[in-house]
Amino acid sequence: MEERKNDAVEYILKIGNKIRFDVFRGERRGFPEVVYFEGKSVEECAEIIKKVVDTGEKIIISRIGEDDYIAVKSKVRGIESRYSREGRIASFYSKPYGYVLHGVVAVVSAGTSDVPYCEEAAFVCEEMGCKVLRIYDVGVAAIHRPVDAAAEIKKKNADVAIISAGMDGVLPTIMASMLDIPVIGLPTPVGYGVAKNGIVALQTMLSSCVPGVAVVNVGNGVGAGALACLIVKRINDRVASAK
Amino acid sequence: MEERKNDAVEYILKIGNKIRFDVFRGERRGFPEVVYFEGKSVEECAEIIKKVVDTGEKIIISRIGEDDYIAVKSKVRGIESRYSREGRIASFYSKPYGYVLHGVVAVVSAGTSDVPYCEEAAFVCEEMGCKVLRIYDVGVAAIHRPVDAAAEIKKKNADVAIISAGMDGVLPTIMASMLDIPVIGLPTPVGYGVAKNGIVALQTMLSSCVPGVAVVNVGNGVGAGALACLIVKRINDRVASAK
Amino acid sequence: MEERKNDAVEYILKIGNKIRFDVFRGERRGFPEVVYFEGKSVEECAEIIKKVVDTGEKIIISRIGEDDYIAVKSKVRGIESRYSREGRIASFYSKPYGYVLHGVVAVVSAGTSDVPYCEEAAFVCEEMGCKVLRIYDVGVAAIHRPVDAAAEIKKKNADVAIISAGMDGVLPTIMASMLDIPVIGLPTPVGYGVAKNGIVALQTMLSSCVPGVAVVNVGNGVGAGALACLIVKRINDRVASAK
Amino acid sequence: MEERKNDAVEYILKIGNKIRFDVFRGERRGFPEVVYFEGKSVEECAEIIKKVVDTGEKIIISRIGEDDYIAVKSKVRGIESRYSREGRIASFYSKPYGYVLHGVVAVVSAGTSDVPYCEEAAFVCEEMGCKVLRIYDVGVAAIHRPVDAAAEIKKKNADVAIISAGMDGVLPTIMASMLDIPVIGLPTPVGYGVAKNGIVALQTMLSSCVPGVAVVNVGNGVGAGALACLIVKRINDRVASAK
Amino acid sequence: MEERKNDAVEYILKIGNKIRFDVFRGERRGFPEVVYFEGKSVEECAEIIKKVVDTGEKIIISRIGEDDYIAVKSKVRGIESRYSREGRIASFYSKPYGYVLHGVVAVVSAGTSDVPYCEEAAFVCEEMGCKVLRIYDVGVAAIHRPVDAAAEIKKKNADVAIISAGMDGVLPTIMASMLDIPVIGLPTPVGYGVAKNGIVALQTMLSSCVPGVAVVNVGNGVGAGALACLIVKRINDRVASAK
Amino acid sequence: MEERKNDAVEYILKIGNKIRFDVFRGERRGFPEVVYFEGKSVEECAEIIKKVVDTGEKIIISRIGEDDYIAVKSKVRGIESRYSREGRIASFYSKPYGYVLHGVVAVVSAGTSDVPYCEEAAFVCEEMGCKVLRIYDVGVAAIHRPVDAAAEIKKKNADVAIISAGMDGVLPTIMASMLDIPVIGLPTPVGYGVAKNGIVALQTMLSSCVPGVAVVNVGNGVGAGALACLIVKRINDRVASAK
Amino acid sequence: MEERKNDAVEYILKIGNKIRFDVFRGERRGFPEVVYFEGKSVEECAEIIKKVVDTGEKIIISRIGEDDYIAVKSKVRGIESRYSREGRIASFYSKPYGYVLHGVVAVVSAGTSDVPYCEEAAFVCEEMGCKVLRIYDVGVAAIHRPVDAAAEIKKKNADVAIISAGMDGVLPTIMASMLDIPVIGLPTPVGYGVAKNGIVALQTMLSSCVPGVAVVNVGNGVGAGALACLIVKRINDRVASAK
Amino acid sequence: MEERKNDAVEYILKIGNKIRFDVFRGERRGFPEVVYFEGKSVEECAEIIKKVVDTGEKIIISRIGEDDYIAVKSKVRGIESRYSREGRIASFYSKPYGYVLHGVVAVVSAGTSDVPYCEEAAFVCEEMGCKVLRIYDVGVAAIHRPVDAAAEIKKKNADVAIISAGMDGVLPTIMASMLDIPVIGLPTPVGYGVAKNGIVALQTMLSSCVPGVAVVNVGNGVGAGALACLIVKRINDRVASAK
């Protein structure tokens, strides 16, 4: 990241009257600022992208539907981008970007309805350089499915596992009971009745009788991905200094 | 039950000014009225027992501590009784009593702290004539424990399983995924943080991704036992009429 | 079910990247996997149906509107199906199917708005072979209505009763007080003010002063039906072994 | 009430620095200020009683245990009083007091544990001059009990019925379905699990499918009694003006 | 009501498979069954009206929008009707109907947004024969407004007051402090933030420091009206028997 | 405050391993750090006092019972202190201290049970130099009481009013409707049923239909006092610069 | 404001049957009645404006979308107005209006999605005559952003700061820790998962470990602005009397 | 761990009728089963310790007060142990034990009341071989405290940071904004009013605007420690395989 414009005056990038972008977040935290699309216009979004990419940073925009992505993209011609329709998340950058984490993140879903949240997390991990191992629809109603999934995660030597579930939120507990790597529970707002909005899934994960399950907010795929990346980053840093 | 005093005037048994006992509940519902001790004095309780046992009914008193049980017992000399210290539940009766259900009820706990609620349920089932298969401390953190428990339940050919859990409430889901008999989830108020009071365990059970789990109120061992007995009773009735 | 394709390699049916179907669920649990339509496309759904029906299993799809049902059906020509518009639930199968439970399930509603949830439950029971006795709009505001309903249930010798209610959720308690068979409370999200979303109805059922009422999640007609079927199945199994 | 000290300067009675008693409440509202004991000392309480009784008003003190009542009483010698141990409520007055409502209030409980709240309500009604018809332990688990209670209420020609219940809170709905007088639902904090603290009973009453049930706060016997008295008062006023 | 068709066989009116109408509710409770439109079709609704009006009963349909009212009306030609667009409530009847309560009900709103719920309550009272005194937009932010309203209620000699409020729900407390008639608090789902859905208004009314405020469910104008009518009915009955 | 020890190394005062005191808080915020006693031992507390007073700061300790206060005081001989038994709050200082705010804070309670929270707030204001005008027990059930209180507040020309209430939390709204100074709503955990713990009072204040009521956490007398002081401080600063 | 029409008969302005406007609110409270548009028609709104402006008062209409504003404006030709599209708030007046507060209010947002609530608050302050200092998008994820914002607020010598935040609601705490003026926390309904609807932001602000943060309801920009104005007004009053 | 008794029959250690210990948890998950003391007797606890230590495993007992620890210890003479009074947690083992993780875990508290939960987490980490860096009382009310803490964590090159907070739960967000290692938010049940029980702190952490904060249940020091250990373990495993 040597060519970053490091002028102290610009350490926060003011964009119009309403936006201040934290360009050095990636450097400081090991994970860049992610822009939440909701509440912004296509024009504001395009302006942020242009200014941020101009500093040399990659920028990730989350919760952006396909139509909005296309509209934004048409306003920032000449800037590279990648988009996940299922994850509703995009990245914009001007050249092969510098985050090259070395690690494997397993991303597991209990049902097919949880997949969008998994894809949001997977996208974030991939943008940071991680390999992602996707294993979907392994709900505990058929206990051999999570058993198989755990075996595959071990075989692929994943460093961390993001396990999503809605409804009863049971899957992270079951998976964690069979794994010796950090497990991140990602509750999803999939369900009805008491399970509506994912709060039951969240609480089940927080109450897990298997100690050591990390939990993030309901539907927070970006947060789950960020946490996985920070763990991989620490592994990379320690491996580097051990050599 | 032929010798029941069937005077229409007495079909509700008035005991003092505050208590009306439903003596024909057992006949009508297949499960007798259970007296909740809380909010009653030892004297009132003894008076109820004497009057009810005098009608030929067995009476069950729940949520009664050992000291209160002993105090009550000393006031109803000549009446038989049985008490479960762990279940905090007692029965009083004057002769070999008429409920003779034929069936096996498995009673399973996730942890040792859930055992009192299991014992309350088990006591109720035993008083109704059922055999009880107790399997305790089979929490999912070690997935081979519930697998073993399911195998034992099948081997003993249980008719229904009561599965209790606090904290994350995951166990009934896991057990139900391996069984083809009715499963009753009994949430317990064991836990802390978000899991305090058993509401999370209850909600997890209600949201179970395995369809067909019956749920009762938090800590409601009597209700779980009653439901198991009603299922066994129906089996018995159908077997009798099939012969 | 002798002709089931029993290859161990295929015990979980992978369908695309996002779906793993548990084909042996029916054999293992006595109740097959039910596919929740929400979060799936018509194409995915059709593919699941084709693959599952090909294994000899019947498949049930819940929460599917009429338009989606018609779209799915047009993609799986040659496969038999049945649909309930009120219950928003469908089944697909290739020949007279093997679940032949022998039993009668009463399905009762407090109001007319609860009927869709009842029909979902009834559909499930009928698909498993049960006879269904429908009794609708018997809310307790006119106490003679539930009294009549209880009399009819006894007359028809039902094995289990599913009682649905929204708003105050009082009906299962009243019905259970007059019946000696297992009663399943099915709360529905019908109501307004504090009763919005069915949580009050659910809690009233869980707090029932009549012990032994089984409760399922709000609006969970499939779960109520599955529980009824598991009870009938156990009766059938015991009757068979008693002969 | 002609001899009330009607000095405008004293229309609020200041007692020490912390208490301002509304002596004309009875005249203005038809129901006098009730002093909630909690948060006050025996000394403060005795001082209030002396000053209020000196104005000619009767004073009611609620939520006062027997020991505190005795302590207070010993400090206000020469003042008449009445106390209900079960209702934990007392009245103090210096002469046959002027509230003479003419009416009958039925006070009904679902269980024996609800009786203290009923007695609080009954005490208030009796102090205002009403006749009270107590009918306790008529829970709906035996449907003939509330049917009997309704018959008795009609026979005694009660003007209003206070119906208390904890747990599922079902009783007011059932009673109201059989009565053509105003019914006041009094939820009590009797229960466990989801029903702990009486919130479920409260919500069931608010959601009653029988329109026209008046509801008061959990455990608010004074409020239920006050409402009953205001209804009786209005009847009395209209009967008086009709003559 | 002498010409009511009193055939015991028809004491519940079955209409199609899904509806059982309680025709004798008015006679039994003093207040007829009110049909909640939601969850019913225009056709079902018209069929109910025709059958009920044919028995001589008046029928009230609540929560029915203007378009649906017009559609229903066009299917029941020859039957009289009245409709309140603001209250979204209608009545259908074939001749001058027999409920002639003699009394005055004050209906008061805190803000203009609460008016629809007031109009629902007012409609119900008027259909039962009561006179209604409407006083709207008297929120406590200008304390002289409720003071004026109380003066007007006394001047018109109202028998009971329905006081609606959303947001903070303060108005019934303030009004009750100045009145000596029964006050019914009608919380409305008007508000935002913590006050969204009317739960805060409801709880404020339940917690009122003025004892004796009757509370109904959020937005339950029918219930508030029904309660007011039952109070007026009791007054009428007592006045009649006092003569 | 010129003699403050201004060594940058000590800008946070480390006391043992568990405590870091922010000695410059008073200078930075205009309001010093207040130590919450709960979770600390008498010894730790005495050590904090000695070290802080040694820097020249006054220190306030909240939520400290009388026994603990006496124990602490005996360990810090030579240091001045003031204690409020009702407010359960103490201050320690070594000389006439420098906070001399010029302003009048009205502190008003709805009931006598709210007084401890008022006294906590009043203590804080007095320690900062403000004059406090106490007006207690002016609940809205007698509307002339808050009217009188508002008149007194205007007469004494108070700069800000802290209005506490439990139960329905109505008082701040009523008072604010009659005042043109900032009003701070202080909800208290006084109440029962739905009003238990003060959450209803809090929510009523937040939902106030009188715009501009400032709200603090339930029972947060220190916070209410701090806010009042910051308002008075700003007034003082502006008056000083205006001269 | 000398030319106000001060006829006692008109001290509440009745507009149609549903609206009573409190014209003297501005005089009494120092802040005029704000009309909430929701629940009113364009016609009613225009009528209110005409009548109020005719009394000489300025009138503010909140939560009014641009289309409705234009429709209202076209019906009140000849009356001046100002509108904020982002704040969805308008003012109407007939001449340079008399509220001329002298003070500076800082309005700060954590993110860009919080800006509409800030603009509502800012509009209110500006209409009362205050200067507004807007500082947007200073979320704590980059801690130097709030540090900069605090520095700017001090430099501009603001009298009070309104700090808005959704999600975690952390910003007011951080800002208050660096300021010695009153801070008003304005939670916004921006967020998802547990943070949906702004309740978490609200609770974080209420629980702030920095004493003295004033909190208003979620999304209550008008309330935040009104509180700021009342503080400025008091400053102005004291400065005026000090001269 | 070569001398572990690896008999398949004993892979679950049955201890009495109520306890099944998962002796291979450490091997399978990298973190051994932790026994929650609550709900067990001293005798049961001692028996578990003896049997587990006999297999060669270390055993950790959480939530055990000092008196119980001493009682247990006296029953297992000859077995080594370590106890943390503040953390209320103990370990028992028979020889220098085999978990030797290489890593540094920072454990940070917002206040002194959060220290017990920190000590529970720290104990767990130390028992697994980690070095622990304790930094206590760095609440955000003085923003330079967390800034200093972040600097110290970087200087000591910690691998992961556990950040505890009650009340507003703000600290993990602030710390995470300055660190590039995984941060675990540990909410504590320290607070009052809305913040009672730690739910607000939990929700603030889940809603953190800094992506990547891992959250555990309220008061779950064991879980926070376990998660930290699993991260360190993965680092160790990768470093080992990289060499």
PDB file of N, CA and C in Angstrom, chain G residues 198-222:
ATOM      1  N   GLY G 198     -34.131   1.097  16.450  1.00  0.00           N
ATOM      2  CA  GLY G 198     -33.470   2.108  17.271  1.00  0.00           C
ATOM      3  C   GLY G 198     -33.556   1.901  18.770  1.00  0.00           C
ATOM      4  N   ILE G 199     -34.156   0.809  19.206  1.00  0.00           N
ATOM      5  CA  ILE G 199     -34.302   0.617  20.647  1.00  0.00           C
ATOM      6  C   ILE G 199     -32.939   0.384  21.321  1.00  0.00           C
ATOM      7  N   VAL G 200     -32.035  -0.312  20.647  1.00  0.00           N
ATOM      8  CA  VAL G 200     -30.704  -0.508  21.234  1.00  0.00           C
ATOM      9  C   VAL G 200     -29.982   0.831  21.355  1.00  0.00           C
ATOM     10  N   ALA G 201     -30.051   1.631  20.316  1.00  0.00           N
ATOM     11  CA  ALA G 201     -29.403   2.957  20.382  1.00  0.00           C
ATOM     12  C   ALA G 201     -29.969   3.766  21.548  1.00  0.00           C
ATOM     13  N   LEU G 202     -31.280   3.733  21.690  1.00  0.00           N
ATOM     14  CA  LEU G 202     -31.932   4.441  22.802  1.00  0.00           C
ATOM     15  C   LEU G 202     -31.403   3.955  24.142  1.00  0.00           C
ATOM     16  N   GLN G 203     -31.369   2.646  24.314  1.00  0.00           N
ATOM     17  CA  GLN G 203     -30.972   2.089  25.604  1.00  0.00           C
ATOM     18  C   GLN G 203     -29.504   2.336  25.906  1.00  0.00           C
ATOM     19  N   THR G 204     -28.674   2.289  24.883  1.00  0.00           N
ATOM     20  CA  THR G 204     -27.261   2.601  25.099  1.00  0.00           C
ATOM     21  C   THR G 204     -27.119   4.032  25.609  1.00  0.00           C
ATOM     22  N   MET G 205     -27.869   4.937  25.016  1.00  0.00           N
ATOM     23  CA  MET G 205     -27.778   6.342  25.439  1.00  0.00           C
ATOM     24  C   MET G 205     -28.281   6.506  26.877  1.00  0.00           C
ATOM     25  N   LEU G 206     -29.382   5.835  27.205  1.00  0.00           N
ATOM     26  CA  LEU G 206     -29.909   5.915  28.575  1.00  0.00           C
ATOM     27  C   LEU G 206     -28.922   5.331  29.578  1.00  0.00           C
ATOM     28  N   SER G 207     -28.158   4.327  29.149  1.00  0.00           N
ATOM     29  CA  SER G 207     -27.217   3.642  30.037  1.00  0.00           C
ATOM     30  C   SER G 207     -25.828   4.253  29.996  1.00  0.00           C
ATOM     31  N   SER G 208     -25.710   5.386  29.367  1.00  0.00           N
ATOM     32  CA  SER G 208     -24.387   5.980  29.156  1.00  0.00           C
ATOM     33  C   SER G 208     -23.599   6.082  30.453  1.00  0.00           C
ATOM     34  N   CYS G 209     -22.336   5.676  30.395  1.00  0.00           N
ATOM     35  CA  CYS G 209     -21.492   5.767  31.582  1.00  0.00           C
ATOM     36  C   CYS G 209     -21.003   7.204  31.788  1.00  0.00           C
ATOM     37  N   VAL G 210     -21.345   8.106  30.882  1.00  0.00           N
ATOM     38  CA  VAL G 210     -21.057   9.531  31.084  1.00  0.00           C
ATOM     39  C   VAL G 210     -22.326  10.174  31.633  1.00  0.00           C
ATOM     40  N   PRO G 211     -22.339  10.606  32.901  1.00  0.00           N
ATOM     41  CA  PRO G 211     -23.596  11.131  33.445  1.00  0.00           C
ATOM     42  C   PRO G 211     -23.977  12.456  32.815  1.00  0.00           C
ATOM     43  N   GLY G 212     -25.288  12.640  32.622  1.00  0.00           N
ATOM     44  CA  GLY G 212     -25.766  13.931  32.167  1.00  0.00           C
ATOM     45  C   GLY G 212     -26.174  13.988  30.710  1.00  0.00           C
ATOM     46  N   VAL G 213     -26.259  12.834  30.037  1.00  0.00           N
ATOM     47  CA  VAL G 213     -26.754  12.837  28.663  1.00  0.00           C
ATOM     48  C   VAL G 213     -28.283  12.836  28.706  1.00  0.00           C
ATOM     49  N   ALA G 214     -28.905  13.835  28.059  1.00  0.00           N
ATOM     50  CA  ALA G 214     -30.360  13.892  27.958  1.00  0.00           C
ATOM     51  C   ALA G 214     -30.790  13.019  26.782  1.00  0.00           C
ATOM     52  N   VAL G 215     -31.836  12.214  26.949  1.00  0.00           N
ATOM     53  CA  VAL G 215     -32.261  11.336  25.871  1.00  0.00           C
ATOM     54  C   VAL G 215     -33.698  11.657  25.486  1.00  0.00           C
ATOM     55  N   VAL G 216     -33.982  11.557  24.177  1.00  0.00           N
ATOM     56  CA  VAL G 216     -35.357  11.702  23.693  1.00  0.00           C
ATOM     57  C   VAL G 216     -35.758  10.423  22.959  1.00  0.00           C
ATOM     58  N   ASN G 217     -37.004  10.309  22.585  1.00  0.00           N
ATOM     59  CA  ASN G 217     -37.532   9.115  21.928  1.00  0.00           C
ATOM     60  C   ASN G 217     -36.822   8.859  20.587  1.00  0.00           C
ATOM     61  N   VAL G 218     -36.869   7.636  20.128  1.00  0.00           N
ATOM     62  CA  VAL G 218     -36.266   7.252  18.857  1.00  0.00           C
ATOM     63  C   VAL G 218     -36.865   8.093  17.717  1.00  0.00           C
ATOM     64  N   GLY G 219     -36.014   8.739  16.971  1.00  0.00           N
ATOM     65  CA  GLY G 219     -36.455   9.503  15.806  1.00  0.00           C
ATOM     66  C   GLY G 219     -37.130  10.812  16.141  1.00  0.00           C
ATOM     67  N   ASN G 220     -37.075  11.242  17.392  1.00  0.00           N
ATOM     68  CA  ASN G 220     -37.799  12.433  17.815  1.00  0.00           C
ATOM     69  C   ASN G 220     -36.965  13.703  17.623  1.00  0.00           C
ATOM     70  N   GLY G 221     -36.737  14.056  16.352  1.00  0.00           N
ATOM     71  CA  GLY G 221     -35.962  15.254  16.047  1.00  0.00           C
ATOM     72  C   GLY G 221     -36.619  16.517  16.587  1.00  0.00           C
ATOM     73  N   VAL G 222     -37.962  16.567  16.516  1.00  0.00           N
ATOM     74  CA  VAL G 222     -38.663  17.737  17.041  1.00  0.00           C
ATOM     75  C   VAL G 222     -38.393  17.892  18.539  1.00  0.00           C
TER      76      VAL G 222
END
